[in-house]
C-alpha positions as a Markdown table, in Angstrom:
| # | Residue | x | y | z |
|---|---|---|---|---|
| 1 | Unk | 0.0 | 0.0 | 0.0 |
| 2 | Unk | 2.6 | 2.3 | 1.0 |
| 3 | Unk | 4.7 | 2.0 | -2.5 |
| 4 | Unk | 1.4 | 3.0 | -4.5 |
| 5 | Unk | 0.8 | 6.1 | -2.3 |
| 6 | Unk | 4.6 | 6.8 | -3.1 |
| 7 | Unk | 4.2 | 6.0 | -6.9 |
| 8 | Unk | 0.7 | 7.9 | -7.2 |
| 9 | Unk | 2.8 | 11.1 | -5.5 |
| 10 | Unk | 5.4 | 10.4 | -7.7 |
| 11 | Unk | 3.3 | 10.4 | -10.9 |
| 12 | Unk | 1.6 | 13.8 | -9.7 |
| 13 | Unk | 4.8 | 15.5 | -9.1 |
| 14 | Unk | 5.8 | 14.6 | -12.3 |
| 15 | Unk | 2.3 | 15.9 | -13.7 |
| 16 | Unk | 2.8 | 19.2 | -11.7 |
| 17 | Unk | 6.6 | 19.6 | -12.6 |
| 18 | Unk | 5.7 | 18.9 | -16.5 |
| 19 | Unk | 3.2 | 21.1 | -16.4 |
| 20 | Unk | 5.6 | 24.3 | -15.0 |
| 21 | Unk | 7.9 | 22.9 | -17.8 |
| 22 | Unk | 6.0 | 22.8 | -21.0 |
| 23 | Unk | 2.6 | 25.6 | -20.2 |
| 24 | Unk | 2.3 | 28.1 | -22.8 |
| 25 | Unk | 3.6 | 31.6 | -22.0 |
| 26 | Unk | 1.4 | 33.7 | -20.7 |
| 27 | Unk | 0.1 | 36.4 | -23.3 |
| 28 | Unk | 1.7 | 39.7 | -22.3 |
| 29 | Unk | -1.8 | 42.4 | -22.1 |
| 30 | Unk | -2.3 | 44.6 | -25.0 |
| 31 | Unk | -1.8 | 48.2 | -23.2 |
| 32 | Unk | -1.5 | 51.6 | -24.4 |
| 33 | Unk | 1.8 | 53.5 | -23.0 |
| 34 | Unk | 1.5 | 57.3 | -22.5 |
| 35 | Unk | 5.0 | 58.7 | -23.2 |
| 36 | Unk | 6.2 | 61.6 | -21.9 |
| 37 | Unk | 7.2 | 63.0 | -25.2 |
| 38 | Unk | 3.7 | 62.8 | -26.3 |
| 39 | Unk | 4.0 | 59.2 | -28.2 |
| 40 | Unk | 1.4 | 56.7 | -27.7 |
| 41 | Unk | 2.4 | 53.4 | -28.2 |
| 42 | Unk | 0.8 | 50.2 | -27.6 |
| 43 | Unk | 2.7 | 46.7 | -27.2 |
| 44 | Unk | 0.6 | 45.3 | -30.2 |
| 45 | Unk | 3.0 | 47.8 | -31.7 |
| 46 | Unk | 6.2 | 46.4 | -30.8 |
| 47 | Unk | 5.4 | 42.7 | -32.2 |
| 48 | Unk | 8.4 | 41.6 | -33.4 |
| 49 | Unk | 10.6 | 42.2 | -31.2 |
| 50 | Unk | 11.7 | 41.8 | -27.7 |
| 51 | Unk | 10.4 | 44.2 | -24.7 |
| 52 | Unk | 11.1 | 44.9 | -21.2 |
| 53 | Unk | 8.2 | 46.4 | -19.4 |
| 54 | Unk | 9.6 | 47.8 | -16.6 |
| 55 | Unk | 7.5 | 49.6 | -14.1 |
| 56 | Unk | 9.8 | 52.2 | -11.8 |
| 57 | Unk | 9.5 | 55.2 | -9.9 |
| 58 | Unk | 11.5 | 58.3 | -9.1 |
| 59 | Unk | 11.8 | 57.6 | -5.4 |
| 60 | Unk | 12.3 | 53.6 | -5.7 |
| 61 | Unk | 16.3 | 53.3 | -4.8 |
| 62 | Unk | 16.3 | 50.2 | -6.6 |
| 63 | Unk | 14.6 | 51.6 | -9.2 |
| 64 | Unk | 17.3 | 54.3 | -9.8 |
| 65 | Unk | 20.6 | 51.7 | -8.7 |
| 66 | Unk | 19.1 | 49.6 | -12.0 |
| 67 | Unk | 18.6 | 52.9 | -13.9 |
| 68 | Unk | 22.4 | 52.8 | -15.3 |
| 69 | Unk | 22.3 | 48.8 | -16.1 |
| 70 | Unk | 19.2 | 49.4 | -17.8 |
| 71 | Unk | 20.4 | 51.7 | -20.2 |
| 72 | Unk | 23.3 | 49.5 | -20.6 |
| 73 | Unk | 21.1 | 46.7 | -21.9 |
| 74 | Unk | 18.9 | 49.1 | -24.0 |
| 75 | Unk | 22.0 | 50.3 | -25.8 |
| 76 | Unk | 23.5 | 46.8 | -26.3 |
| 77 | Unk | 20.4 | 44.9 | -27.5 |
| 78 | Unk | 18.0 | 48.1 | -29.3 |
| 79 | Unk | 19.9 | 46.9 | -32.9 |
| 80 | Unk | 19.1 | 43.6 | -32.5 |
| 81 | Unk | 15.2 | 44.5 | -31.7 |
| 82 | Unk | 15.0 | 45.0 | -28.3 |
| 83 | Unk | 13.0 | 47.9 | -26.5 |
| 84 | Unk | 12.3 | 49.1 | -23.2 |
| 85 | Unk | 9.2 | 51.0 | -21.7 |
| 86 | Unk | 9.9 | 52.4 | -18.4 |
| 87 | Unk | 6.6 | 52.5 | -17.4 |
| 88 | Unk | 6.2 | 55.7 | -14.2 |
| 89 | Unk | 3.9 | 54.6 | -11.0 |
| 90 | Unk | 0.8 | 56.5 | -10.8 |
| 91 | Unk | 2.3 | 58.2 | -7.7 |
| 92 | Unk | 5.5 | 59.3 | -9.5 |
| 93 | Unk | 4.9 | 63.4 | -9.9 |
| 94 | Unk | 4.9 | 63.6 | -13.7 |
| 95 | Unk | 7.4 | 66.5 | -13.4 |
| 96 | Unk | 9.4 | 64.4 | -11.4 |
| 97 | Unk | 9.8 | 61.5 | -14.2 |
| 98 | Unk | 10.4 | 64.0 | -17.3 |
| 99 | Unk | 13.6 | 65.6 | -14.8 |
| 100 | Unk | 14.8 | 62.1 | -14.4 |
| 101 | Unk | 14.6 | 61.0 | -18.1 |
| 102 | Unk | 15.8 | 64.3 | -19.4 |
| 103 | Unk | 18.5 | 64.3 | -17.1 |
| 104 | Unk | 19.8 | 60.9 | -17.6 |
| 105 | Unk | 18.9 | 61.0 | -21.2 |
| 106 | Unk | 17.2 | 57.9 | -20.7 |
| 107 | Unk | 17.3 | 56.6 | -24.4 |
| 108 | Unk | 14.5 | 54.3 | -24.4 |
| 109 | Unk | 10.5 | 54.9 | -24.1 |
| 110 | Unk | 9.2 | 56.4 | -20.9 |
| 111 | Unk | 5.9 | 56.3 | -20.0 |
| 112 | Unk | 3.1 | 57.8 | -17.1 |
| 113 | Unk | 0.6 | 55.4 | -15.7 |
| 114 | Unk | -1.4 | 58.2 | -14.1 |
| 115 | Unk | -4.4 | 56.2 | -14.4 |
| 116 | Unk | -2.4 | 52.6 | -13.2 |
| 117 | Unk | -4.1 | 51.5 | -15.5 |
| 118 | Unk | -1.1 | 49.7 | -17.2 |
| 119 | Unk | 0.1 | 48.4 | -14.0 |
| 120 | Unk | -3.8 | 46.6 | -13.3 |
| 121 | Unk | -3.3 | 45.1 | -16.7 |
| 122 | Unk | 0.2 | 43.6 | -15.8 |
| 123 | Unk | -1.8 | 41.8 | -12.8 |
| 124 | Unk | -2.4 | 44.9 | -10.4 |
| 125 | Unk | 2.0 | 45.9 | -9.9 |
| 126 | Unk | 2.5 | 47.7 | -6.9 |
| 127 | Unk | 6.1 | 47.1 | -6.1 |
| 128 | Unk | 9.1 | 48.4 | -7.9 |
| 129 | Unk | 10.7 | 47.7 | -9.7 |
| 130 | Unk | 8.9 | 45.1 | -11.2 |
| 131 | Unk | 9.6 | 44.1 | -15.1 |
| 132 | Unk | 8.4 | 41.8 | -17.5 |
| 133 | Unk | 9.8 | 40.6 | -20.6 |
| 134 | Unk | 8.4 | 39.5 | -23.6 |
| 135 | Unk | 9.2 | 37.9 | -26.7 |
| 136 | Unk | 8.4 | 38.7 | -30.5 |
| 137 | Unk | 5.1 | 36.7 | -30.1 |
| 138 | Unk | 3.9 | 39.0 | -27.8 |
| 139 | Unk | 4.3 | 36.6 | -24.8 |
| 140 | Unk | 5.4 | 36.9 | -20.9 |
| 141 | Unk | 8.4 | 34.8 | -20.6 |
| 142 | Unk | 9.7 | 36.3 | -17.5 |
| 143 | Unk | 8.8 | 38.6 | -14.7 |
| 144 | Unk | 11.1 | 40.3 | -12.3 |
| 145 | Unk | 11.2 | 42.0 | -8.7 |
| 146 | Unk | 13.7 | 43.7 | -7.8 |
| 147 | Unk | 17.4 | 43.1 | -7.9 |
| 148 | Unk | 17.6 | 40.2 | -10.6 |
| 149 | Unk | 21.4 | 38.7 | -11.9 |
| 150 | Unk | 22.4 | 40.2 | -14.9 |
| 151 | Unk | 23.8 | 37.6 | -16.8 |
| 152 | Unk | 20.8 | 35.4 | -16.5 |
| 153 | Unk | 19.1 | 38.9 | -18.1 |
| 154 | Unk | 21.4 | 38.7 | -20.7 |
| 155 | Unk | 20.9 | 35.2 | -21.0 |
| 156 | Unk | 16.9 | 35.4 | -21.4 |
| 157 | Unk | 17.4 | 38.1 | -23.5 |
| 158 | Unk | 19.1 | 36.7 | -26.5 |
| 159 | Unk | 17.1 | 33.3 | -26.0 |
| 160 | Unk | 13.9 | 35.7 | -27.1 |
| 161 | Unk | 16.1 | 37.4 | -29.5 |
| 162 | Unk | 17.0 | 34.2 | -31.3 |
| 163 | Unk | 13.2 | 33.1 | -31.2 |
């Protein structure tokens, strides 16, 4: 009795593992960014290539320790079809934002969630920095909070690239 409680556990760990393994990505939501230089852009727009979502804020010391790296990535992977939308809290001043990005000269998209409603859409993000990157299909294939190791970015990164 005791070995086929300890196969049928077996078999649904395996079931369960599998399943973690081999389920679809998640679809990434089709959202409209606001940017702060008056853009609007959507993600159905950027099909075809790989995005980082990254929600931020001006007062998030993470947020601005990641700032530099971020660009860094940006600059290394934008030829090869990657893009990144820094996407403001709600609570982030707008005036605040537009002197950070004009500032750094953040080269990528910035974007105001004054509404949140971008961050509901990304399942209701209130912690930052929080990202999410997707592939050319328009799909989640990873989501980040906080501090995450850079080469394993780097790593994800061009695995999406080549796909």
């Amino acid at each position: 009795m005791k070995k086929l409680v300890f196969v049928f556990a077996l078999v649904v760990a395996a079931g369960i593992a599998s399943w973690f393994v081999w389920r679809p990505a998640q679809a990434a939501p089709n959202v409209a960014f606001a940017a702060i230089d008056g853009q609007k852009l959507t993600l159905q727009d950027l099909r075809g290539k790989v995005v980082l979502v990254k929600f931020w804020a001006t007062d998030c010391v993470t947020c601005i320790k990641q700032m530099p790296d971020t660009i860094a990535d940006y600059n290394k992977y934008s030829a090869q079809g990657f893009q990144t939308v820094a996407v403001a809290m709600n609570y982030d001043p707008p005036n605040y934002v537009l002197n950070y990005a004009q500032t750094r000269k953040l080269p990528f998209t910035v974007a105001l969630d004054s509404k949140g409603e971008v961050a509901r859409a990304f399942g209701d993000v209130r912690l930052t920095p929080t990202a999410f990157l997707i592939d050319k299909q328009g799909r989640i294939v990873k989501r980040y909070l906080g501090d995450y190791d850079p080469k394993e970015f780097h790593a994800e990164i061009e695995k999406a690239l080549k796909g």
